[in-house]
XYZ file of C-alpha atoms in Angstrom:
557
model
C 15.020 78.293 -145.344
C 11.834 80.342 -145.424
C 8.730 78.819 -146.891
C 6.102 80.525 -149.045
C 3.826 80.710 -145.980
C 6.573 82.476 -144.040
C 7.012 84.931 -146.895
C 3.338 85.955 -146.624
C 3.471 86.257 -142.798
C 4.235 89.483 -141.014
C 4.322 92.594 -143.143
C 4.253 90.711 -146.468
C 0.826 90.242 -148.125
C -0.262 88.029 -151.045
C -0.539 89.722 -154.475
C -3.923 91.258 -155.154
C -5.968 89.708 -157.959
C -5.972 91.740 -161.177
C -8.767 94.216 -161.506
C -11.571 93.336 -163.879
C -11.049 95.074 -167.257
C -13.763 97.443 -168.385
C -14.123 95.472 -171.641
C -15.708 92.573 -169.764
C -18.462 94.729 -168.280
C -18.951 96.496 -171.628
C -19.180 93.149 -173.415
C -21.764 91.852 -170.938
C -23.897 94.969 -171.459
C -23.545 94.633 -175.233
C -24.465 90.955 -175.037
C -27.689 91.926 -173.287
C -28.517 94.228 -176.200
C -27.672 91.420 -178.639
C -30.013 89.079 -176.749
C -32.820 91.635 -176.935
C -32.246 92.240 -180.660
C -32.021 88.530 -181.422
C -35.228 87.735 -179.544
C -37.042 90.631 -181.221
C -35.898 89.488 -184.684
C -36.955 85.907 -183.980
C -40.419 86.982 -182.779
C -40.752 89.267 -185.801
C -39.954 86.375 -188.172
C -42.391 84.046 -186.400
C -45.199 86.600 -186.716
C -44.744 87.257 -190.432
C -47.778 86.305 -192.495
C -45.600 85.188 -195.423
C -41.874 84.480 -195.434
C -40.330 84.345 -198.894
C -43.015 81.995 -200.239
C -41.078 79.007 -198.888
C -43.619 77.695 -196.423
C -43.993 77.604 -192.660
C -41.136 75.121 -191.953
C -38.559 77.502 -193.461
C -40.037 80.406 -191.534
C -39.836 78.499 -188.242
C -36.315 77.340 -189.013
C -35.076 80.866 -189.782
C -36.806 82.141 -186.666
C -35.021 79.499 -184.601
C -31.679 80.367 -186.241
C -32.241 84.005 -185.305
C -32.166 82.915 -181.647
C -28.631 81.498 -181.912
C -26.950 84.897 -181.209
C -29.103 85.223 -178.089
C -28.013 81.794 -176.843
C -24.330 82.507 -177.531
C -24.566 85.963 -175.965
C -26.252 84.603 -172.821
C -23.664 81.847 -172.471
C -20.813 84.283 -173.066
C -22.179 86.746 -170.495
C -22.490 84.081 -167.792
C -18.993 82.753 -168.470
C -17.521 86.270 -168.528
C -19.172 87.042 -165.194
C -17.573 83.877 -163.812
C -14.224 84.878 -165.391
C -14.136 81.688 -167.478
C -12.066 81.570 -170.715
C -15.065 80.047 -172.509
C -16.887 83.364 -172.068
C -14.040 85.186 -173.789
C -14.023 82.819 -176.752
C -17.823 82.934 -177.092
C -17.780 86.740 -176.983
C -14.889 86.920 -179.447
C -16.739 84.698 -181.904
C -20.009 86.575 -181.501
C -18.310 89.958 -181.920
C -16.400 88.768 -184.972
C -19.486 87.417 -186.737
C -21.441 90.521 -185.746
C -18.643 92.708 -187.146
C -18.714 90.868 -190.470
C -22.505 91.022 -190.782
C -22.564 94.703 -189.764
C -19.933 95.610 -192.348
C -21.759 93.689 -195.073
C -25.009 95.441 -194.152
C -23.307 98.820 -194.055
C -21.685 98.319 -197.483
C -25.039 97.228 -198.872
C -26.698 100.374 -197.542
C -23.887 102.418 -199.078
C -24.785 100.870 -202.437
C -21.366 99.291 -202.944
C -22.709 96.066 -204.456
C -24.678 98.062 -207.038
C -21.539 100.051 -207.930
C -19.461 97.101 -209.120
C -20.698 97.602 -212.681
C -19.478 101.224 -212.680
C -16.146 100.152 -211.184
C -15.557 97.477 -213.812
C -16.578 99.888 -216.593
C -14.010 102.390 -215.347
C -11.298 99.742 -215.215
C -12.131 98.528 -218.742
C -12.084 102.069 -220.150
C -8.635 102.678 -218.697
C -7.243 99.147 -218.678
C -3.738 100.351 -219.465
C -3.504 101.717 -215.917
C -3.416 98.166 -214.547
C 0.069 97.836 -216.065
C 1.181 99.690 -212.971
C 0.584 96.529 -210.920
C 2.828 94.589 -213.297
C 5.492 97.266 -212.968
C 5.185 97.166 -209.175
C 5.576 93.391 -209.209
C 8.650 93.650 -211.450
C 10.276 96.230 -209.170
C 9.486 94.061 -206.131
C 11.080 91.087 -207.914
C 14.240 93.120 -208.484
C 14.214 94.144 -204.817
C 14.158 90.486 -203.835
C 17.262 89.854 -205.968
C 19.240 92.640 -204.319
C 21.906 91.709 -201.742
C 20.418 91.048 -198.315
C 20.528 94.104 -196.075
C 21.453 96.493 -198.888
C 19.859 99.916 -199.168
C 19.055 99.283 -202.834
C 16.706 96.425 -201.962
C 14.827 98.522 -199.381
C 14.595 101.448 -201.804
C 13.242 99.266 -204.619
C 10.690 97.706 -202.253
C 9.429 101.155 -201.249
C 9.248 102.177 -204.914
C 7.231 99.037 -205.693
C 4.773 99.830 -202.894
C 4.480 103.426 -204.111
C 3.838 102.369 -207.722
C 1.240 99.795 -206.649
C -0.496 102.256 -204.332
C -0.508 104.992 -206.961
C -1.963 102.559 -209.509
C -4.746 101.625 -207.103
C -5.535 105.289 -206.445
C -5.668 106.056 -210.191
C -7.965 103.079 -210.841
C -10.294 104.155 -208.046
C -10.269 107.708 -209.431
C -11.254 106.552 -212.912
C -13.899 104.294 -211.364
C -15.682 107.293 -209.844
C -14.558 106.823 -206.249
C -15.480 110.416 -205.337
C -19.050 109.960 -206.536
C -19.199 106.698 -204.589
C -17.994 108.378 -201.402
C -20.516 111.173 -201.870
C -23.324 108.642 -202.332
C -22.193 106.667 -199.268
C -22.168 109.795 -197.121
C -25.629 110.658 -198.401
C -27.016 107.386 -197.048
C -26.452 108.629 -193.489
C -29.717 110.467 -193.697
C -31.229 107.052 -192.971
C -31.350 105.614 -189.461
C -30.484 102.098 -190.698
C -27.079 103.235 -191.988
C -26.229 104.803 -188.633
C -27.314 101.668 -186.770
C -25.199 99.422 -189.016
C -22.177 101.696 -188.638
C -22.503 101.934 -184.854
C -22.922 98.164 -184.604
C -19.798 97.622 -186.727
C -17.768 99.999 -184.551
C -18.967 98.474 -181.270
C -18.486 94.886 -182.462
C -15.009 95.769 -183.765
C -13.878 97.565 -180.599
C -15.161 94.829 -178.288
C -13.653 92.092 -180.465
C -10.272 93.845 -180.319
C -10.484 94.389 -176.570
C -11.412 90.773 -175.874
C -8.590 89.697 -178.145
C -6.088 91.537 -175.942
C -7.325 89.974 -172.686
C -5.236 86.835 -173.097
C -3.141 87.769 -170.054
C -6.235 88.140 -167.868
C -7.642 84.710 -168.735
C -4.238 83.008 -168.701
C -4.378 81.897 -172.336
C -1.911 79.148 -173.239
C -0.009 79.007 -176.565
C -2.101 75.986 -177.593
C -5.357 77.884 -176.985
C -4.005 80.876 -178.908
C -3.123 78.697 -181.887
C -6.570 77.088 -181.755
C -8.597 80.299 -182.003
C -6.191 81.765 -184.553
C -6.709 78.670 -186.685
C -10.484 79.015 -186.446
C -10.122 82.695 -187.353
C -8.210 81.790 -190.514
C -10.886 79.223 -191.396
C -13.789 81.560 -190.669
C -14.132 83.064 -194.196
C -14.443 79.584 -195.640
C -16.805 78.468 -192.865
C -19.060 81.503 -193.311
C -19.079 81.065 -197.089
C -19.770 77.342 -196.734
C -22.657 77.981 -194.354
C -24.319 80.646 -196.502
C -23.699 79.360 -200.021
C -23.569 75.577 -199.529
C -25.012 74.319 -196.242
C -28.009 76.657 -196.389
C -29.075 75.740 -199.959
C -28.367 72.083 -199.145
C -30.782 72.107 -196.221
C -33.324 74.016 -198.306
C -33.170 71.424 -201.083
C -33.627 68.652 -198.523
C -36.754 70.365 -197.246
C -38.055 71.017 -200.758
C -37.668 67.330 -201.635
C -40.605 66.647 -199.287
C -42.800 69.320 -200.866
C -44.581 70.030 -204.142
C -42.536 73.196 -204.633
C -43.003 74.911 -207.970
C -42.586 78.400 -209.339
C -45.010 81.027 -208.068
C -46.596 79.018 -205.245
C -46.014 78.317 -201.576
C -44.805 74.696 -201.242
C -46.966 72.176 -199.441
C -45.403 69.327 -197.471
C -46.263 66.016 -199.149
C -43.897 63.788 -197.128
C -42.323 61.011 -199.240
C -44.619 61.344 -202.230
C -41.835 62.566 -204.555
C -39.548 59.715 -203.558
C -42.383 57.188 -203.927
C -43.166 58.373 -207.444
C -39.497 58.315 -208.474
C -38.776 54.837 -207.092
C -42.100 53.160 -207.942
C -41.518 49.994 -210.014
C -43.825 47.199 -211.135
C -42.980 43.776 -212.567
C -45.889 41.824 -214.081
C -46.213 39.035 -216.676
C -47.353 40.080 -220.116
C -49.519 36.973 -220.605
C -53.214 37.798 -220.888
C -52.664 41.410 -221.937
C -52.806 42.893 -225.417
C -49.363 44.421 -225.033
C -46.756 45.240 -222.402
C -48.310 48.595 -221.584
C -51.698 46.998 -221.036
C -50.238 44.622 -218.442
C -49.035 47.495 -216.282
C -51.070 49.355 -213.737
C -52.304 52.915 -213.917
C -49.579 55.619 -214.113
C -46.892 53.048 -214.976
C -45.013 53.089 -218.278
C -42.911 50.383 -219.882
C -39.298 50.527 -218.801
C -38.072 47.178 -220.108
C -39.373 43.804 -221.316
C -37.533 40.587 -220.450
C -38.020 36.837 -220.347
C -37.662 34.683 -217.214
C -37.877 30.864 -217.490
C -39.913 31.126 -220.661
C -42.363 33.717 -219.295
C -42.443 37.243 -220.705
C -42.383 40.004 -218.108
C -42.547 43.740 -218.290
C -40.795 46.132 -215.925
C -42.711 49.368 -215.480
C -42.015 52.592 -213.654
C -43.908 55.765 -212.913
C -40.863 57.826 -213.861
C -39.181 55.906 -216.655
C -36.929 58.815 -217.606
C -35.339 58.828 -214.153
C -34.391 55.159 -214.415
C -33.138 55.568 -217.969
C -31.046 58.562 -216.973
C -29.673 56.611 -214.002
C -28.829 53.716 -216.304
C -27.132 56.121 -218.726
C -25.112 57.580 -215.846
C -23.962 54.156 -214.619
C -23.067 53.085 -218.159
C -21.225 56.387 -218.576
C -19.153 55.667 -215.439
C -18.401 52.078 -216.513
C -16.932 53.393 -219.766
C -15.329 56.522 -218.301
C -13.237 54.782 -215.623
C -11.155 52.559 -217.954
C -10.961 55.153 -220.742
C -9.616 57.834 -218.393
C -7.529 55.587 -216.124
C -5.652 53.138 -218.360
C -4.374 55.808 -220.804
C -3.424 57.947 -217.814
C -1.253 55.143 -216.386
C 0.434 54.650 -219.760
C 1.088 58.367 -220.176
C 2.381 58.627 -216.598
C 4.853 55.793 -217.235
C 6.097 57.570 -220.358
C 6.299 60.977 -218.683
C 8.143 59.462 -215.720
C 11.046 58.537 -218.011
C 14.098 60.670 -218.711
C 13.172 61.455 -222.302
C 13.861 65.078 -223.368
C 10.981 67.557 -223.326
C 8.971 65.786 -220.623
C 7.940 68.999 -218.759
C 6.466 70.344 -221.991
C 4.425 67.211 -222.623
C 3.207 67.157 -219.029
C 1.765 70.641 -219.505
C 0.244 69.709 -222.871
C -1.550 66.646 -221.521
C -2.873 68.634 -218.563
C -4.350 71.426 -220.719
C -7.684 69.647 -221.426
C -8.313 69.435 -217.681
C -8.179 73.223 -217.276
C -9.825 74.154 -220.581
C -13.371 75.514 -220.496
C -15.976 72.837 -221.147
C -18.019 75.110 -223.426
C -15.081 75.824 -225.724
C -13.948 72.206 -225.901
C -17.519 71.031 -226.500
C -17.785 73.363 -229.496
C -14.591 71.882 -230.926
C -15.738 68.314 -230.331
C -19.123 69.133 -231.844
C -17.282 70.023 -235.030
C -15.132 66.887 -234.771
C -18.291 64.765 -234.450
C -19.922 66.291 -237.536
C -20.952 63.370 -239.781
C -20.109 65.253 -242.995
C -17.054 67.429 -242.346
C -15.949 66.098 -238.958
C -12.343 64.988 -238.587
C -13.301 61.789 -236.706
C -15.420 60.428 -239.565
C -12.774 61.597 -242.028
C -10.158 59.556 -240.168
C -12.454 56.514 -240.055
C -13.008 56.804 -243.833
C -9.266 56.833 -244.476
C -8.616 53.901 -242.134
C -11.375 51.731 -243.580
C -10.936 52.726 -247.214
C -8.706 49.750 -247.958
C -11.427 47.432 -246.603
C -13.866 48.762 -249.192
C -11.249 48.314 -251.911
C -10.591 44.753 -250.764
C -14.306 43.990 -250.775
C -14.450 43.269 -247.049
C -17.159 45.883 -246.504
C -19.501 47.593 -248.928
C -18.933 51.164 -247.739
C -17.162 53.101 -245.031
C -19.288 53.704 -241.942
C -20.744 57.190 -241.562
C -21.381 57.551 -237.814
C -23.906 60.124 -236.618
C -22.236 60.778 -233.282
C -24.730 63.283 -231.894
C -27.989 61.860 -233.279
C -27.650 58.074 -233.361
C -29.236 56.749 -230.093
C -26.674 53.952 -229.864
C -23.673 56.270 -230.143
C -24.536 59.527 -228.345
C -23.467 58.231 -224.921
C -20.133 57.051 -226.321
C -19.616 60.529 -227.778
C -20.041 62.054 -224.323
C -17.682 59.490 -222.776
C -14.933 60.261 -225.304
C -15.138 63.971 -224.541
C -15.177 63.454 -220.762
C -12.322 60.930 -220.767
C -10.223 63.241 -222.971
C -10.664 65.962 -220.348
C -9.875 63.685 -217.387
C -6.852 61.840 -218.747
C -4.491 64.769 -218.138
C -5.560 65.238 -214.524
C -5.353 61.515 -213.784
C -1.942 61.418 -215.469
C -0.621 64.023 -213.036
C -1.921 61.984 -210.094
C -0.352 58.764 -211.385
C 2.886 60.598 -212.112
C 3.040 61.808 -208.508
C 2.446 58.239 -207.337
C 5.190 56.869 -209.603
C 7.704 59.403 -208.363
C 7.014 58.255 -204.801
C 8.103 54.667 -205.551
C 11.740 54.076 -204.462
C 14.018 53.285 -207.404
C 15.864 50.775 -205.275
C 12.907 48.405 -205.623
C 13.229 48.461 -209.410
C 16.974 47.900 -209.150
C 16.453 44.924 -206.847
C 13.821 43.442 -209.163
C 16.104 43.930 -212.154
C 18.950 42.167 -210.353
C 16.577 39.263 -209.639
C 16.004 38.986 -213.386
C 12.565 40.603 -213.673
C 11.865 42.068 -217.083
C 10.028 45.352 -217.697
C 6.598 43.703 -217.619
C 7.347 41.875 -214.349
C 8.641 45.047 -212.753
C 5.476 46.857 -213.775
C 3.154 44.068 -212.623
C 4.884 43.162 -209.333
C 6.359 46.515 -208.269
C 4.622 49.445 -209.929
C 0.982 48.358 -209.778
C 0.970 47.202 -206.119
C 2.710 50.360 -204.903
C 0.472 52.471 -207.117
C -2.683 50.974 -205.584
C -3.471 53.932 -203.235
C -3.159 56.377 -206.123
C -5.238 54.121 -208.367
C -7.926 53.871 -205.706
C -8.056 57.660 -205.346
C -8.208 58.149 -209.119
C -11.010 55.603 -209.500
C -12.995 57.138 -206.627
C -12.734 60.692 -207.996
C -13.464 59.534 -211.540
C -16.585 57.652 -210.450
C -17.846 60.638 -208.468
C -17.259 62.973 -211.409
C -18.913 60.475 -213.725
C -22.027 60.216 -211.566
C -22.260 64.017 -211.494
C -21.727 64.530 -215.238
C -23.711 67.488 -216.566
C -21.521 69.920 -218.517
C -20.680 67.528 -221.346
C -24.246 66.563 -222.377
C -25.487 70.099 -221.781
C -22.896 71.753 -224.043
C -22.439 68.982 -226.606
C -26.084 68.952 -227.723
C -27.295 72.430 -228.746
C -30.957 71.452 -229.239
C -33.363 70.907 -226.350
C -34.397 68.399 -225.213
C -31.275 66.314 -225.730
C -31.547 62.645 -226.844
C -32.896 60.307 -224.183
C -29.818 58.063 -224.443
C -27.640 61.087 -223.613
C -29.705 62.222 -220.607
C -27.810 61.750 -217.356
C -29.182 61.953 -213.832
C -27.922 65.468 -213.136
C -29.204 66.729 -216.475
C -32.552 65.093 -215.734
C -32.946 66.841 -212.393
C -31.895 70.088 -214.080
C -34.592 69.548 -216.680
C -37.279 68.818 -214.055
C -36.246 71.798 -211.951
C -35.522 74.539 -214.495
C -37.622 73.518 -217.480
C -40.662 71.992 -215.804
C -40.204 74.088 -212.616
C -40.816 71.101 -210.337
C -38.304 72.150 -207.693
C -39.490 69.685 -205.060
C -39.338 66.738 -207.444
C -35.899 67.801 -208.743
C -34.610 68.114 -205.161
C -35.761 64.551 -204.454
C -33.886 63.340 -207.544
C -30.774 65.177 -206.344
C -30.873 63.524 -202.927
C -31.411 60.091 -204.445
C -28.390 60.672 -206.672
C -26.419 61.707 -203.602
C -27.444 58.447 -201.944
C -26.254 56.471 -204.981
C -22.887 58.256 -204.953
C -22.542 57.696 -201.211
C -23.338 53.975 -201.442
C -20.949 53.382 -204.351
C -18.149 55.310 -202.636
C -18.772 53.484 -199.352
C -18.584 50.106 -201.102
C -15.334 51.084 -202.796
C -13.821 52.123 -199.473
C -14.939 48.883 -197.839
C -13.425 46.819 -200.659
C -10.183 48.797 -200.419
C -9.989 48.281 -196.644
C -10.708 44.549 -197.056
C -7.858 44.262 -199.571
C -5.489 46.090 -197.213
C -6.420 43.779 -194.328
């Protein structure tokens, strides 16, 4: 038997290594240009006298971020020169991001973003044309019902594509697509448009070439699935980075500044946090009143008695603490009012009564309804004179007046009485959440095996025992999730108080933490202070959620 060494001896020679593809050399050269452009942009940002009126820290941060392409390009070039797969993946990622940014820049230079208004106007003027998409969908649906492999199905599918394509062409025609193309071509008198277009073409070609070099780098199926997964996630990652992570970091920076409208923010360290959290507890004895016992800049937050001594609790920002107290009280009322009815409704909807799918949709409607529209309806319901809620209370308590138990029926001022306004918000919010929580509980109930109920019934357990000993324990994970999400939504409540009270400012007892930071940021234009309030609220939500998870894990152990 000949060995592999014998096969290579004599006239036989080992296979030659594959030649290096031209795309690798081209990508290395392009990476050098990217490094030069990235370094130039970073230096340019660092040398700017003023950068968006956001202060030097933001300028330095953006300048450092501008160096990231240079770092990735340098790493990718070295790895490509060493024929390492990491160089291919780094170059693919860099080319893909560069392609996206180049296309966005090119479309902006074409004036596409400014043309959306003309496009929508054209669609609205000829809205009947959009019926072509409905017709195309109907024809495609018929094609799917045709016998498999039949010529009729293929013909109908082609007709559907033709109708949809023709509809798109007609819509673009009515939207002034020819004028848009003419304007886009006219922008090529500018050097910036040519540079953006060339960059998009080069990034696209190199990305495609590196994509097809899987054979050269010996890519495994697992590696292919990995980068394809990241590619599918990239739109969300890019959007998250630009529209969420970026503003989040900016707000964190602003929380340490005195940022306000029309001025460059100055870093003041923890001064905002110190002013928000500053509290003082002193005895009232010896002072003319509670306010006189407090120090400078402190206002009365609450008076209380401790072992016969009167004390006063003061704060520099009393409205923050009151809004935080309103938010916590809101959550304490919201959780039972949106959870207990949801469990009851889920138990009813889980039965075999007729019409259950209809009622499931009806109960879920408040969760998808617009808050502004529902708030307008509830504002009418809360009207003390013509509101349906007070009308119902009058009818229910009328017999008590007749019997002499009470002198007159109560006339509740839901949106003006300081002791009731928070309850009014809770009723609206719980009404909106009950349907969503019902769906979650219903999914949890349908996951409980029916054999457990049958076994409990055989053991003689009545309906209450089956609910208490079977349903509730097995529904604990769902209940925990519902409580967690309800608490988080309750701590972030803003839409309900904002839309329910048309006048500004809203009552103090209805001011929640999120509404308070909105008021400080967009009414008083204290962006730094509002950012500090936002991060403190985030800390409160994090701590409460962490405690709930710890309690849940302790119960499971």
